[in-house]
Amino acid sequence: MNSTSRHTLAVLVDNEAGVLSRVARLFSGKGYNIESLAVGTTDSPAISRITIEVIADDKQLNLLCNQLRKLICVHSVKSLKPEHAIRRELMLIKVSSGDSVQRNEIIQIANIFRASIIDVSKASITLAVIGDENKVETIQNLLAEFGILELVRTGMVALERGQYTIDEQTKMKGEFDYGKNVLQENYYEPFA
Amino acid sequence: MELNGARILLECLREQGVDTIFGYPGGTILNVYDEMYKMEGVFHHVLTTHEQGACHAADGYARATGRVGVCFATSGPGATNLVTGIATAYLDSSPIVAVTCNVSTSLIGKDSFQEVDITGVTMPITKCNFLVRDVNTLADTVREAFAIARSGRPGPVLIDIAKDVTASTAEYTPVPRKTHSKTGHLGALMQRYDFKPPEPDMEDIQRLADMLKESKRPFLICGGGVVRSRAHEAFRTFMNRVDAPVALTVMGAGAVPGRDPHVTGMIGMHGSQASNMAVDACDLLIAVGCRFSDRVALKPDTFAQHAKIVQIDIDRSEINKNVQTDHHIVGDAGRVLELLTPLVPEMHHDEWKAEVFTQPTETLYDEHPGCLTPSQVLSTIVTEAPDDTIVSTDVGQHQMWAIQHFHFDYPGQLLTSGGFGTMGFGLGAAIGAQTAFPNKKVIHVTGDGSFRMNCNELSTVSYYGLPVITILFDNATLGMVRQWQTLIYGGRYSQTTLDRAPDFVKLAEAYGLNGFRAASVEEFADAFKKALQSDRGSIIDCIIDTDEKVRPMVGGGSHITDFMLN
């Protein structure tokens, strides 16, 4: 049997109401928990890009991708291999800093991890960290002893390395588009 | 011209050539029904007893004609009553457009009276659905809905329209259907996929032709895709050219005439021994428009274990979903076969066919003296009813018996819920088919369990004077479930005995229909002749033995030749 692992899916969709729920529903409907989800617009205002991370085996992943590709609102789907992808997320973390000693320690940790300090108050410091889940979780663990007041993570976004893009015209993409392509012209005629 | 939303909807249906609508009015869809009233004579509206019946009728209409079936319902419970019908159409890839109206835009999201988020509810069971909040987008949405329902792999589409949209006005310009794919939102949708003409890959087709030339024991499975795309002519030409035996799935019935010498009968759980043995022994399996459901490929790992498996399907997501294939071609069944056939030489597989046909293609059921059997009933129908009779069924033992006994000659002749297995589908579907083909005979085969579910539609049969003949296999039990209880659950008949009201003959009479009861083959033959001659609908209550079984049977998840019953 295939073993399960964490996969990153990049999905281009119509930038319209209801599209996100259509996409997310497929995961819950098939019994998969979405580990991470990030959505934003692209260089085209009509198209959004969703990055989804899910734990599945290769076969399950294939089925999920295929179901996604079938949706009318989905333009393309690509599973990004970890070794060929750049994955980053942003974490904002608010840590309590009781005295100047603690504050200095937190600032040192921030410097080591190249996190930026974006807010300081008498009793707290807020940091912004960009990285993959290892980096983000490591700094989170280090800061835990100071007392984390609040934190938020954007979810992972990812791009493929090199010149490859999600828009490649592979044979499989052509085959999926065929099903939608049959819309062409005289779809009704054989039966009219 | 400036029209209100309700009128725009109806004008758009007219653009699509819709002349028949099945539906049920209610508060939010009143504007639409009001405009329909003013357009008297344009549409034939069939008022059913329940929205589920309307949805099954639209589905039956679509399956029988190949055109898009249309049903209307109001918001809330009206809309949710469609859900089982929409799911039935979705699982069997039947093209329907369901139109519901929702509460007004200002009331949406406030738990208003009869409000439900029906686009949310139907998301997993529609190809696509729409909530129309702006009258200016209505016409485009309707055009897109029809195109999506009918094209590619067909399926249901739902349009939910807020009530105020049906009342407010917008500029409407009629667009002939030929130009729909070039205008509006639909045109934009087409543009997205314009990099490649919609043609199957010739290299893939050539590879299959080569595989066929090497094969000594080719076997074909004809699935519902052949029926849906009306690719039966192309399939028959191909089949004759390669001279290979063919198994039919439940959904593929009618694509090849049931009496054709290549046909090995049904395949799968209740498939014939010839079909199931052949799929196990072949060296090349070509499945056309078949998704290898768990009722066909009962155990995917050992299905066609000695064969190279080739799948031809229009839906790429079906490839390798249930059974791992060796080769696939994505495309319309008819188009692929048209391109493939000229590449294959005229073949003869007499030895292989002889081997396959040593196994029975049909089940010989025993006669029980003094007791009416399903076999006697169905054989009588085969002899007495016209050859082009349309048959609708519900779900259960009677469904399998009917498919085993009738030999369907053309696509759309059998209307049955194969994928979703919806008990209560048959009567609605029969209404849809009889409405589409008033001059054909329509027979509805059912069981007492299924029939009780939606027999309220008898009032529709009666009101519209539809001469639908209901053949009711009355064994006073939920037969198929009881069969499983007998074979798998040690005879513990939990909640499957149906020795209860109504008296189906009296029920028929109450609805103004002919009611007959038959306990012997003579009584049945007599009743059936009377029913055929009558211009009213009829119910023939056939009293059969409680423990009559469907044979053969392979248990779920078992290897396809491990027959539990033979």
PDB file of C-alpha atoms in Angstrom, chain A residues 1 12-14 16-26 29-30 46-47 59 62-76 167-192, chain B residues 16 65-67 90 119-120 123-124 126-130 143-144 146-148 150-153 177-178 180-182 185-186 189-190 192-201 204 228-230 314-322 324 328 330-332 335:
ATOM      1  CA  MET A   1       0.000   0.000   0.000  1.00  0.00           C
ATOM      2  CA  LEU A  12      -6.397  28.055 -10.237  1.00  0.00           C
ATOM      3  CA  VAL A  13     -10.072  28.936  -9.981  1.00  0.00           C
ATOM      4  CA  ASP A  14     -12.588  31.559 -11.070  1.00  0.00           C
ATOM      5  CA  GLU A  16     -16.256  34.227  -7.881  1.00  0.00           C
ATOM      6  CA  ALA A  17     -18.526  33.758  -4.887  1.00  0.00           C
ATOM      7  CA  GLY A  18     -18.986  30.167  -3.816  1.00  0.00           C
ATOM      8  CA  VAL A  19     -15.921  28.798  -5.567  1.00  0.00           C
ATOM      9  CA  LEU A  20     -13.943  28.262  -2.375  1.00  0.00           C
ATOM     10  CA  SER A  21     -16.763  26.272  -0.802  1.00  0.00           C
ATOM     11  CA  ARG A  22     -17.035  24.106  -3.928  1.00  0.00           C
ATOM     12  CA  VAL A  23     -13.353  23.312  -3.714  1.00  0.00           C
ATOM     13  CA  ALA A  24     -13.233  22.826   0.060  1.00  0.00           C
ATOM     14  CA  ARG A  25     -16.334  20.640   0.004  1.00  0.00           C
ATOM     15  CA  LEU A  26     -14.584  18.069  -2.166  1.00  0.00           C
ATOM     16  CA  GLY A  29     -16.851  15.057   1.162  1.00  0.00           C
ATOM     17  CA  LYS A  30     -14.115  12.534   0.506  1.00  0.00           C
ATOM     18  CA  ALA A  46     -10.692  37.007 -12.756  1.00  0.00           C
ATOM     19  CA  ILE A  47      -8.590  34.176 -11.365  1.00  0.00           C
ATOM     20  CA  LYS A  59      -3.754   7.187  -5.178  1.00  0.00           C
ATOM     21  CA  ASN A  62      -4.811  11.490  -7.703  1.00  0.00           C
ATOM     22  CA  LEU A  63      -8.542  10.999  -7.114  1.00  0.00           C
ATOM     23  CA  LEU A  64      -8.784  14.338  -5.304  1.00  0.00           C
ATOM     24  CA  CYS A  65      -6.978  16.167  -8.103  1.00  0.00           C
ATOM     25  CA  ASN A  66      -9.213  14.531 -10.686  1.00  0.00           C
ATOM     26  CA  GLN A  67     -12.385  15.510  -8.865  1.00  0.00           C
ATOM     27  CA  LEU A  68     -11.082  19.075  -8.584  1.00  0.00           C
ATOM     28  CA  ARG A  69     -10.240  19.260 -12.276  1.00  0.00           C
ATOM     29  CA  LYS A  70     -13.789  18.277 -13.138  1.00  0.00           C
ATOM     30  CA  LEU A  71     -15.302  21.378 -11.559  1.00  0.00           C
ATOM     31  CA  ILE A  72     -16.297  24.005 -14.095  1.00  0.00           C
ATOM     32  CA  CYS A  73     -14.857  26.754 -11.868  1.00  0.00           C
ATOM     33  CA  VAL A  74     -11.419  25.104 -11.739  1.00  0.00           C
ATOM     34  CA  HIS A  75      -8.897  26.051 -14.433  1.00  0.00           C
ATOM     35  CA  SER A  76      -5.933  23.905 -13.453  1.00  0.00           C
ATOM     36  CA  ASP A 167      -0.332  26.546 -16.759  1.00  0.00           C
ATOM     37  CA  GLU A 168       1.658  23.925 -18.633  1.00  0.00           C
ATOM     38  CA  GLN A 169      -0.404  22.223 -21.316  1.00  0.00           C
ATOM     39  CA  THR A 170       0.139  18.616 -20.390  1.00  0.00           C
ATOM     40  CA  LYS A 171      -1.673  15.782 -22.073  1.00  0.00           C
ATOM     41  CA  MET A 172      -3.652  15.095 -18.915  1.00  0.00           C
ATOM     42  CA  LYS A 173      -4.821  18.689 -18.716  1.00  0.00           C
ATOM     43  CA  GLY A 174      -5.922  18.408 -22.323  1.00  0.00           C
ATOM     44  CA  GLU A 175      -7.898  15.292 -21.484  1.00  0.00           C
ATOM     45  CA  PHE A 176      -9.683  16.984 -18.624  1.00  0.00           C
ATOM     46  CA  ASP A 177     -10.420  20.046 -20.666  1.00  0.00           C
ATOM     47  CA  TYR A 178     -11.845  17.790 -23.352  1.00  0.00           C
ATOM     48  CA  GLY A 179     -14.812  17.026 -21.106  1.00  0.00           C
ATOM     49  CA  LYS A 180     -15.467  20.746 -20.726  1.00  0.00           C
ATOM     50  CA  ASN A 181     -14.485  21.407 -24.328  1.00  0.00           C
ATOM     51  CA  VAL A 182     -17.330  19.353 -25.692  1.00  0.00           C
ATOM     52  CA  LEU A 183     -19.442  22.359 -24.783  1.00  0.00           C
ATOM     53  CA  GLN A 184     -18.296  23.668 -28.142  1.00  0.00           C
ATOM     54  CA  GLU A 185     -20.754  24.599 -30.831  1.00  0.00           C
ATOM     55  CA  ASN A 186     -23.536  22.161 -31.491  1.00  0.00           C
ATOM     56  CA  TYR A 187     -23.663  20.295 -28.221  1.00  0.00           C
ATOM     57  CA  TYR A 188     -27.415  19.780 -28.569  1.00  0.00           C
ATOM     58  CA  GLU A 189     -27.691  18.688 -32.161  1.00  0.00           C
ATOM     59  CA  PRO A 190     -27.593  14.889 -32.089  1.00  0.00           C
ATOM     60  CA  PHE A 191     -30.778  14.872 -30.057  1.00  0.00           C
ATOM     61  CA  ALA A 192     -32.643  17.950 -31.218  1.00  0.00           C
TER      62      ALA A 192
ATOM     63  CA  GLN B  16     -33.517  25.741 -25.903  1.00  0.00           C
ATOM     64  CA  THR B  65     -35.343  11.392 -25.473  1.00  0.00           C
ATOM     65  CA  GLY B  66     -31.673  12.298 -24.960  1.00  0.00           C
ATOM     66  CA  ARG B  67     -32.755  15.922 -24.543  1.00  0.00           C
ATOM     67  CA  TYR B  90     -26.268  12.762 -11.218  1.00  0.00           C
ATOM     68  CA  THR B 119     -27.264  25.563  -4.049  1.00  0.00           C
ATOM     69  CA  GLY B 120     -25.326  24.545  -0.937  1.00  0.00           C
ATOM     70  CA  MET B 123     -23.396  21.090  -4.593  1.00  0.00           C
ATOM     71  CA  PRO B 124     -22.239  17.459  -4.409  1.00  0.00           C
ATOM     72  CA  THR B 126     -24.994  18.636  -9.551  1.00  0.00           C
ATOM     73  CA  LYS B 127     -22.488  19.229 -12.329  1.00  0.00           C
ATOM     74  CA  CYS B 128     -22.843  22.889 -11.521  1.00  0.00           C
ATOM     75  CA  ASN B 129     -25.407  25.089  -9.829  1.00  0.00           C
ATOM     76  CA  PHE B 130     -26.261  28.772  -9.784  1.00  0.00           C
ATOM     77  CA  ARG B 143     -27.990  29.249 -21.454  1.00  0.00           C
ATOM     78  CA  GLU B 144     -24.908  28.133 -19.586  1.00  0.00           C
ATOM     79  CA  PHE B 146     -28.323  23.928 -20.511  1.00  0.00           C
ATOM     80  CA  ALA B 147     -24.945  23.732 -22.217  1.00  0.00           C
ATOM     81  CA  ILE B 148     -23.313  22.265 -19.121  1.00  0.00           C
ATOM     82  CA  ARG B 150     -26.023  18.415 -22.007  1.00  0.00           C
ATOM     83  CA  SER B 151     -22.353  18.492 -22.929  1.00  0.00           C
ATOM     84  CA  GLY B 152     -19.376  16.328 -22.019  1.00  0.00           C
ATOM     85  CA  ARG B 153     -20.590  13.845 -19.456  1.00  0.00           C
ATOM     86  CA  ARG B 177     -29.087  28.406 -29.799  1.00  0.00           C
ATOM     87  CA  LYS B 178     -26.450  28.016 -32.520  1.00  0.00           C
ATOM     88  CA  HIS B 180     -24.898  30.490 -27.572  1.00  0.00           C
ATOM     89  CA  SER B 181     -21.370  29.162 -27.425  1.00  0.00           C
ATOM     90  CA  LYS B 182     -20.035  32.394 -28.894  1.00  0.00           C
ATOM     91  CA  HIS B 185     -20.581  34.063 -20.189  1.00  0.00           C
ATOM     92  CA  LEU B 186     -20.833  30.761 -22.031  1.00  0.00           C
ATOM     93  CA  LEU B 189     -16.185  29.710 -20.816  1.00  0.00           C
ATOM     94  CA  MET B 190     -15.512  28.183 -24.229  1.00  0.00           C
ATOM     95  CA  ARG B 192     -10.870  29.073 -21.820  1.00  0.00           C
ATOM     96  CA  TYR B 193     -10.404  25.729 -23.503  1.00  0.00           C
ATOM     97  CA  ASP B 194      -9.732  26.817 -27.059  1.00  0.00           C
ATOM     98  CA  PHE B 195      -6.128  25.649 -27.290  1.00  0.00           C
ATOM     99  CA  LYS B 196      -7.060  22.266 -28.672  1.00  0.00           C
ATOM    100  CA  PRO B 197      -9.897  21.106 -30.905  1.00  0.00           C
ATOM    101  CA  PRO B 198     -12.152  18.631 -29.119  1.00  0.00           C
ATOM    102  CA  GLU B 199     -10.821  15.454 -30.656  1.00  0.00           C
ATOM    103  CA  PRO B 200      -9.548  12.255 -29.053  1.00  0.00           C
ATOM    104  CA  ASP B 201      -5.821  11.579 -29.357  1.00  0.00           C
ATOM    105  CA  ASP B 204      -4.004   6.587 -28.203  1.00  0.00           C
ATOM    106  CA  ARG B 228     -25.937   8.730 -23.079  1.00  0.00           C
ATOM    107  CA  SER B 229     -24.007   9.836 -26.163  1.00  0.00           C
ATOM    108  CA  ARG B 230     -26.252   7.750 -28.432  1.00  0.00           C
ATOM    109  CA  ILE B 314     -15.397  11.142 -21.817  1.00  0.00           C
ATOM    110  CA  ASP B 315     -14.701  11.927 -18.174  1.00  0.00           C
ATOM    111  CA  ARG B 316     -10.979  11.835 -17.425  1.00  0.00           C
ATOM    112  CA  SER B 317     -11.635  11.510 -13.714  1.00  0.00           C
ATOM    113  CA  GLU B 318     -13.174   8.069 -14.263  1.00  0.00           C
ATOM    114  CA  ILE B 319      -9.896   6.718 -15.625  1.00  0.00           C
ATOM    115  CA  ASN B 320      -8.175   4.556 -13.001  1.00  0.00           C
ATOM    116  CA  LYS B 321     -10.745   5.573 -10.388  1.00  0.00           C
ATOM    117  CA  ASN B 322     -12.073   2.138  -9.552  1.00  0.00           C
ATOM    118  CA  GLN B 324      -6.362   0.328 -12.672  1.00  0.00           C
ATOM    119  CA  HIS B 328      -7.217   4.745 -21.849  1.00  0.00           C
ATOM    120  CA  VAL B 330     -10.541  10.178 -23.332  1.00  0.00           C
ATOM    121  CA  GLY B 331     -13.295  11.178 -25.685  1.00  0.00           C
ATOM    122  CA  ASP B 332     -16.903  10.853 -26.709  1.00  0.00           C
ATOM    123  CA  ARG B 335     -16.279   9.765 -31.860  1.00  0.00           C
TER     124      ARG B 335
END
